Amino acid sequence: MSVTTLKGSVCVVTGASRGIGKGIALELGKAGATVYVTGTSSSAQKYTTDEKAGGTVEETADLISTTTSGKGIAYVCDHSDDAQVKDLFDTIRSQSGRLDILINNAFRIPKSGPDGLFKNFWEEGGIEAWDAMHSVGLRSHYVASSYAVPLMRDSPPSPSGNTPMIGMISSFGGLTYTFNVAYGVGKAGVDRMAKDMAQELRGEGITVCSFWPGVVMTERMKNVVDSGDWDKNVGIPLDNAESPAYTGRAIVNVACDDNKLTKSGNYHVVAELAREYGFFDENGTQPPSIRSLKFLVPAYMLDEKTRNLVPDSIIPDLKLPFWLMAGGRPDEDAKI
């Protein structure tokens, strides 16, 4: 597949100053697209939502424009403010006259920071965590999609020949317990939103999908690991971690698939899309799906000493059914 297959396409990636959103925006740029990069962290406004992780919408947009064949446009937008979101899509209509891809990735960390992801729902900050993650991370996806679809419907045919797509960044947390109650309910809502939007968009030629990355080594993730919180609260090895670009490459491949409407309304695991389309992560590997034994056995069934003795090549790439994954992570006592 040509890296310029999205040339002439106009895309929006929400929450793209860092992390998965930044990785997606860069990959869309590499495919030749014009990418509106949204978020609240801004160099121009001297504001960031995460000083440790860094990143601004201007930095991402500049990287797209200077290191890829695409064009990056920074747009400061608080996705909890409906008026700002409406202004975003009005601006895209007046500036670009079209919209081909919307990636709903914006996500608000609780005020307590990443620590808030590991708190039980009845503990201090539990209600604030619910409101933060659901206002920007669930409701925000609904609002952005509501404003995006009329522009997609009014857009002329894409110069690259691709039909429009809305992508929702979700996770296995919508299926099985991950982090805490608020996180899981939010991701389950995102997946159901994609499913039901696909029903209402039948006949419009607009694909709506949820994408499930695995464990992604974002800037925030690196800080969580460095602080010791990952080992304390999760504890699984990170040998199979993905880069943010892996999700971006999944989205580009689906966006350029002439038959992508058959995927509409469903969730799709990034690692499984890599095997379907034949793309690789930045380091040249194909990290396994979280439901693959290649991920699950080292992560949950082997202690560190045993894990170092078992070569990856002897673990089969067999995937557990989703209904079984819904049962939750194995007992710590199951390790050998």
Coordinates of C-alpha atoms in Angstrom, one line a residue:
M1 CA 0.0 0.0 0.0
S2 CA 1.4 3.4 -0.9
V3 CA 2.3 5.8 1.9
T4 CA 0.5 8.6 0.0
T5 CA -2.9 6.8 -0.1
L6 CA -4.5 9.6 2.0
K7 CA -3.1 12.5 -0.1
G8 CA -5.8 15.1 -0.3
S9 CA -7.7 13.8 2.7
V10 CA -8.5 16.0 5.7
C11 CA -8.4 14.4 9.1
V12 CA -9.0 15.4 12.7
V13 CA -7.3 13.7 15.6
T14 CA -8.5 14.9 19.0
G15 CA -6.2 14.9 22.0
A16 CA -3.0 14.7 19.8
S17 CA -0.5 16.8 21.7
R18 CA 1.1 13.5 22.9
G19 CA 0.6 9.8 23.3
I20 CA -1.5 7.7 21.1
G21 CA -3.1 10.7 19.4
K22 CA 0.2 12.1 18.4
G23 CA 1.3 8.7 17.0
I24 CA -1.9 8.5 15.0
A25 CA -1.6 12.1 13.7
L26 CA 2.0 11.5 12.5
E27 CA 1.0 8.3 10.7
L28 CA -1.8 10.0 8.9
G29 CA 0.6 12.7 7.9
K30 CA 3.0 10.1 6.6
A31 CA 0.2 8.9 4.4
G32 CA -0.1 12.4 2.9
A33 CA -3.1 13.7 4.8
T34 CA -3.8 17.2 6.2
V35 CA -4.3 16.7 9.9
Y36 CA -6.0 19.0 12.4
V37 CA -4.3 18.4 15.7
T38 CA -6.5 19.3 18.7
G39 CA -6.0 19.5 22.4
T40 CA -5.6 22.0 25.2
S41 CA -1.8 21.8 25.6
S42 CA -0.5 24.7 23.6
S43 CA 2.9 26.3 23.1
A44 CA 1.3 29.5 22.0
Q45 CA -0.9 29.7 25.1
K46 CA 1.9 28.5 27.3
Y47 CA -0.3 25.8 28.8
T48 CA 0.1 22.1 29.3
T49 CA -2.1 19.5 30.9
D50 CA 1.0 17.4 31.8
E51 CA 4.3 19.1 32.5
K52 CA 6.1 15.8 32.9
A53 CA 4.8 14.2 29.7
G54 CA 5.2 17.4 27.7
G55 CA 3.8 17.9 24.2
T56 CA 1.6 20.5 22.6
V57 CA -0.7 20.7 19.6
E58 CA 1.8 23.0 17.9
E59 CA 4.7 20.6 18.3
T60 CA 2.7 17.7 16.8
A61 CA 1.4 19.8 13.9
D62 CA 5.0 21.0 13.2
L63 CA 6.3 17.5 13.2
I64 CA 3.7 16.5 10.7
S65 CA 4.5 19.4 8.4
T66 CA 8.3 19.1 8.6
T67 CA 8.9 15.3 8.8
T68 CA 6.1 13.9 6.7
S69 CA 4.4 14.4 3.3
G70 CA 1.3 15.7 5.0
K71 CA 0.3 19.0 6.6
G72 CA -0.3 19.6 10.3
I73 CA -2.7 22.3 11.6
A74 CA -2.7 23.0 15.3
Y75 CA -6.1 23.8 16.8
V76 CA -6.5 24.5 20.5
C77 CA -9.8 23.0 21.6
D78 CA -11.2 22.0 25.0
H79 CA -13.4 19.0 24.0
S80 CA -15.5 19.4 27.2
D81 CA -16.8 22.7 25.7
D82 CA -19.3 22.0 23.0
A83 CA -19.1 25.6 21.6
Q84 CA -15.3 25.1 21.0
V85 CA -15.9 21.8 19.3
K86 CA -18.5 23.4 17.0
D87 CA -16.1 26.1 16.1
L88 CA -13.5 23.5 15.2
F89 CA -15.7 21.9 12.6
D90 CA -16.9 25.2 11.3
T91 CA -13.3 26.2 10.8
I92 CA -12.5 23.0 9.0
R93 CA -15.5 23.6 6.7
S94 CA -14.4 27.1 5.9
Q95 CA -10.7 26.4 5.5
S96 CA -10.6 22.9 3.9
G97 CA -14.2 22.4 2.7
R98 CA -14.1 18.7 3.5
L99 CA -13.6 16.1 6.2
D100 CA -12.5 12.5 5.6
I101 CA -11.4 11.0 8.9
L102 CA -12.2 11.8 12.5
I103 CA -10.3 10.0 15.2
N104 CA -11.9 10.5 18.7
N105 CA -8.9 10.0 21.0
A106 CA -9.2 12.9 23.5
F107 CA -9.1 11.6 27.1
R108 CA -9.0 13.5 30.4
I109 CA -6.9 12.2 33.2
P110 CA -8.4 12.9 36.7
K111 CA -7.1 15.9 38.6
S112 CA -5.1 13.5 40.8
G113 CA -3.1 12.5 37.8
P114 CA -2.4 8.9 36.6
D115 CA -2.8 7.8 40.3
G116 CA -6.5 8.5 39.9
L117 CA -6.7 5.6 37.4
F118 CA -5.9 3.1 40.2
K119 CA -8.3 4.2 42.9
N120 CA -11.4 2.3 43.9
F121 CA -14.7 4.0 43.0
W122 CA -15.6 4.8 46.7
E123 CA -12.3 6.4 47.5
E124 CA -11.5 10.2 47.4
G125 CA -11.5 11.4 43.9
G126 CA -13.7 8.6 42.5
I127 CA -16.5 10.8 41.4
E128 CA -14.2 13.4 39.9
A129 CA -12.5 10.6 38.0
W130 CA -15.8 9.5 36.6
D131 CA -16.7 13.0 35.4
A132 CA -13.3 13.7 34.0
M133 CA -13.0 10.5 31.9
H134 CA -16.6 10.6 30.7
S135 CA -16.8 14.2 29.8
V136 CA -13.6 14.0 27.7
G137 CA -13.3 10.4 26.6
L138 CA -16.9 9.5 26.1
R139 CA -19.3 12.4 25.7
S140 CA -16.6 14.3 23.8
H141 CA -16.6 11.5 21.2
Y142 CA -20.4 11.8 20.7
V143 CA -20.2 15.6 20.3
A144 CA -17.3 15.6 17.9
S145 CA -18.9 12.9 15.8
S146 CA -22.2 14.8 15.8
Y147 CA -20.5 17.9 14.2
A148 CA -18.2 15.8 11.9
V149 CA -20.9 13.7 10.1
P150 CA -22.7 16.7 8.4
L151 CA -19.4 17.9 7.1
M152 CA -18.4 14.4 5.9
R153 CA -21.8 14.0 4.2
D154 CA -21.3 17.4 2.4
S155 CA -17.7 16.6 1.3
P156 CA -16.9 15.8 -2.3
P157 CA -15.4 12.4 -3.1
S158 CA -11.9 12.0 -1.6
P159 CA -9.0 12.6 -4.0
S160 CA -7.5 9.4 -2.8
G161 CA -10.7 7.4 -3.4
N162 CA -11.3 6.5 0.2
T163 CA -14.7 6.8 1.9
P164 CA -15.1 8.7 5.3
M165 CA -14.3 7.1 8.6
I166 CA -14.8 7.8 12.3
G167 CA -12.4 6.0 14.6
M168 CA -12.8 5.7 18.4
I169 CA -9.8 4.9 20.5
S170 CA -10.9 2.4 23.1
S171 CA -9.3 -0.6 24.7
F172 CA -9.7 -4.0 26.2
G173 CA -10.9 -2.0 29.2
G174 CA -14.4 -2.0 27.6
L175 CA -14.5 -5.7 27.9
T176 CA -12.6 -6.7 31.0
Y177 CA -11.7 -4.9 34.3
T178 CA -8.9 -2.4 33.7
F179 CA -7.6 0.3 36.0
N180 CA -11.0 1.1 37.7
V181 CA -14.7 1.3 37.3
A182 CA -14.9 4.7 35.6
Y183 CA -12.3 3.7 33.0
G184 CA -14.0 0.5 32.1
V185 CA -17.5 1.9 31.9
G186 CA -16.2 4.8 29.7
K187 CA -14.5 2.4 27.2
A188 CA -17.5 0.1 27.1
G189 CA -19.6 3.2 26.3
V190 CA -17.2 4.2 23.5
D191 CA -17.5 0.7 21.9
R192 CA -21.3 0.8 22.1
M193 CA -21.3 4.3 20.7
A194 CA -19.4 3.0 17.6
K195 CA -21.8 0.1 17.2
D196 CA -24.9 2.2 17.4
M197 CA -23.5 5.1 15.3
A198 CA -22.8 2.5 12.6
Q199 CA -26.4 1.5 12.6
E200 CA -27.6 5.1 12.1
L201 CA -25.0 5.7 9.4
R202 CA -26.0 2.7 7.3
G203 CA -26.4 3.9 3.8
E204 CA -24.2 7.0 4.3
G205 CA -20.9 5.3 3.3
I206 CA -19.3 6.3 6.6
T207 CA -17.4 3.7 8.6
V208 CA -17.3 3.8 12.4
C209 CA -14.9 1.6 14.3
S210 CA -13.4 1.2 17.7
F211 CA -9.7 0.5 17.9
W212 CA -8.1 -1.4 20.8
P213 CA -4.4 -0.7 21.3
G214 CA -2.5 -3.0 23.6
V215 CA -0.1 -1.7 26.3
V216 CA 1.2 1.5 24.7
M217 CA 4.5 3.1 25.8
T218 CA 3.3 6.7 25.7
E219 CA 5.1 9.6 27.5
R220 CA 2.7 9.3 30.4
M221 CA 3.2 5.5 30.5
K222 CA 6.9 6.0 30.8
N223 CA 6.4 8.3 33.7
V224 CA 4.1 5.7 35.4
V225 CA 6.7 3.0 34.9
D226 CA 9.5 5.3 36.2
S227 CA 7.6 6.2 39.3
G228 CA 7.1 2.5 40.2
D229 CA 3.3 2.8 40.0
W230 CA 3.1 0.3 37.1
D231 CA 4.9 -2.4 39.0
K232 CA 2.9 -1.6 42.1
N233 CA -0.6 -1.5 40.5
V234 CA -0.3 -3.7 37.4
G235 CA 2.9 -5.5 37.5
I236 CA 2.9 -7.2 34.1
P237 CA 6.1 -7.1 32.0
L238 CA 6.4 -4.6 29.2
D239 CA 8.3 -6.7 26.6
N240 CA 5.3 -6.6 24.3
A241 CA 4.5 -2.9 24.7
E242 CA 3.5 -1.1 21.6
S243 CA 4.5 2.4 20.3
P244 CA 1.8 5.0 19.6
A245 CA 2.7 4.6 15.9
Y246 CA 1.3 1.1 15.9
T247 CA -2.2 2.3 16.4
G248 CA -1.7 5.0 13.8
R249 CA -0.6 2.4 11.2
A250 CA -3.7 0.4 12.0
I251 CA -5.9 3.4 11.4
V252 CA -4.2 4.2 8.1
N253 CA -4.5 0.7 6.8
V254 CA -8.2 0.5 7.7
A255 CA -8.9 4.0 6.3
C256 CA -7.3 2.9 3.0
D257 CA -9.2 -0.4 2.8
D258 CA -11.9 -0.4 0.0
N259 CA -13.9 -2.9 2.1
K260 CA -13.7 -1.1 5.4
L261 CA -17.5 -0.7 5.7
T262 CA -17.6 -4.4 6.6
K263 CA -15.7 -3.5 9.8
S264 CA -18.1 -0.8 10.8
G265 CA -19.8 -1.1 14.2
N266 CA -17.1 -3.4 15.6
Y267 CA -14.1 -3.1 17.8
H268 CA -10.7 -4.1 16.3
V269 CA -7.5 -5.0 18.1
V270 CA -4.5 -3.1 16.7
A271 CA -2.2 -6.1 17.0
E272 CA -4.6 -8.3 15.1
L273 CA -5.0 -5.7 12.4
A274 CA -1.2 -5.7 12.0
R275 CA -1.3 -9.4 11.1
E276 CA -4.3 -8.9 8.8
Y277 CA -2.7 -6.0 6.9
G278 CA 0.9 -6.9 7.3
F279 CA 2.3 -3.8 9.0
F280 CA 4.8 -3.6 11.8
D281 CA 5.6 -1.4 14.8
E282 CA 8.4 1.2 14.7
N283 CA 11.0 -1.4 15.9
G284 CA 10.1 -3.8 13.2
T285 CA 8.2 -6.2 15.4
Q286 CA 4.5 -7.2 15.6
P287 CA 3.6 -7.1 19.3
P288 CA 0.9 -9.8 20.0
S289 CA -2.7 -9.2 20.8
I290 CA -3.5 -8.9 24.5
R291 CA -5.7 -11.9 24.1
S292 CA -2.9 -14.0 22.5
L293 CA -1.2 -16.6 24.6
K294 CA 2.1 -14.9 23.5
F295 CA 1.0 -12.0 25.6
L296 CA -1.0 -13.7 28.3
V297 CA 1.4 -16.5 29.3
P298 CA 4.5 -14.3 30.0
A299 CA 2.3 -11.6 31.6
Y300 CA 0.1 -13.6 33.9
M301 CA 1.2 -17.3 34.1
L302 CA 5.0 -17.1 34.5
D303 CA 7.0 -15.5 37.3
E304 CA 10.1 -13.5 36.2
K305 CA 12.5 -16.3 36.7
T306 CA 10.5 -18.8 34.7
R307 CA 9.7 -16.2 32.0
N308 CA 13.4 -15.7 31.4
L309 CA 13.8 -19.4 30.7
V310 CA 10.9 -19.8 28.3
P311 CA 11.6 -18.7 24.7
D312 CA 8.9 -16.7 23.0
S313 CA 9.1 -19.0 20.0
I314 CA 7.5 -22.0 21.8
I315 CA 4.4 -20.0 22.9
P316 CA 1.7 -20.3 20.3
D317 CA -0.1 -17.2 18.9
L318 CA -3.5 -18.6 20.0
K319 CA -6.1 -16.1 20.9
L320 CA -8.7 -16.5 23.7
P321 CA -12.3 -15.8 22.7
F322 CA -13.5 -12.4 23.7
W323 CA -16.1 -13.9 26.0
L324 CA -13.4 -15.6 28.0
M325 CA -11.3 -12.4 28.2
A326 CA -14.4 -10.7 29.7
G327 CA -13.8 -12.8 32.9
G328 CA -10.9 -10.7 33.9
R329 CA -7.2 -11.2 34.6
P330 CA -6.0 -14.5 36.1
D331 CA -5.3 -14.9 39.8
E332 CA -1.8 -13.9 40.9
D333 CA -1.6 -17.4 42.5
A334 CA -1.9 -18.9 39.0
K335 CA 1.7 -18.0 38.2
I336 CA 4.3 -20.8 37.9

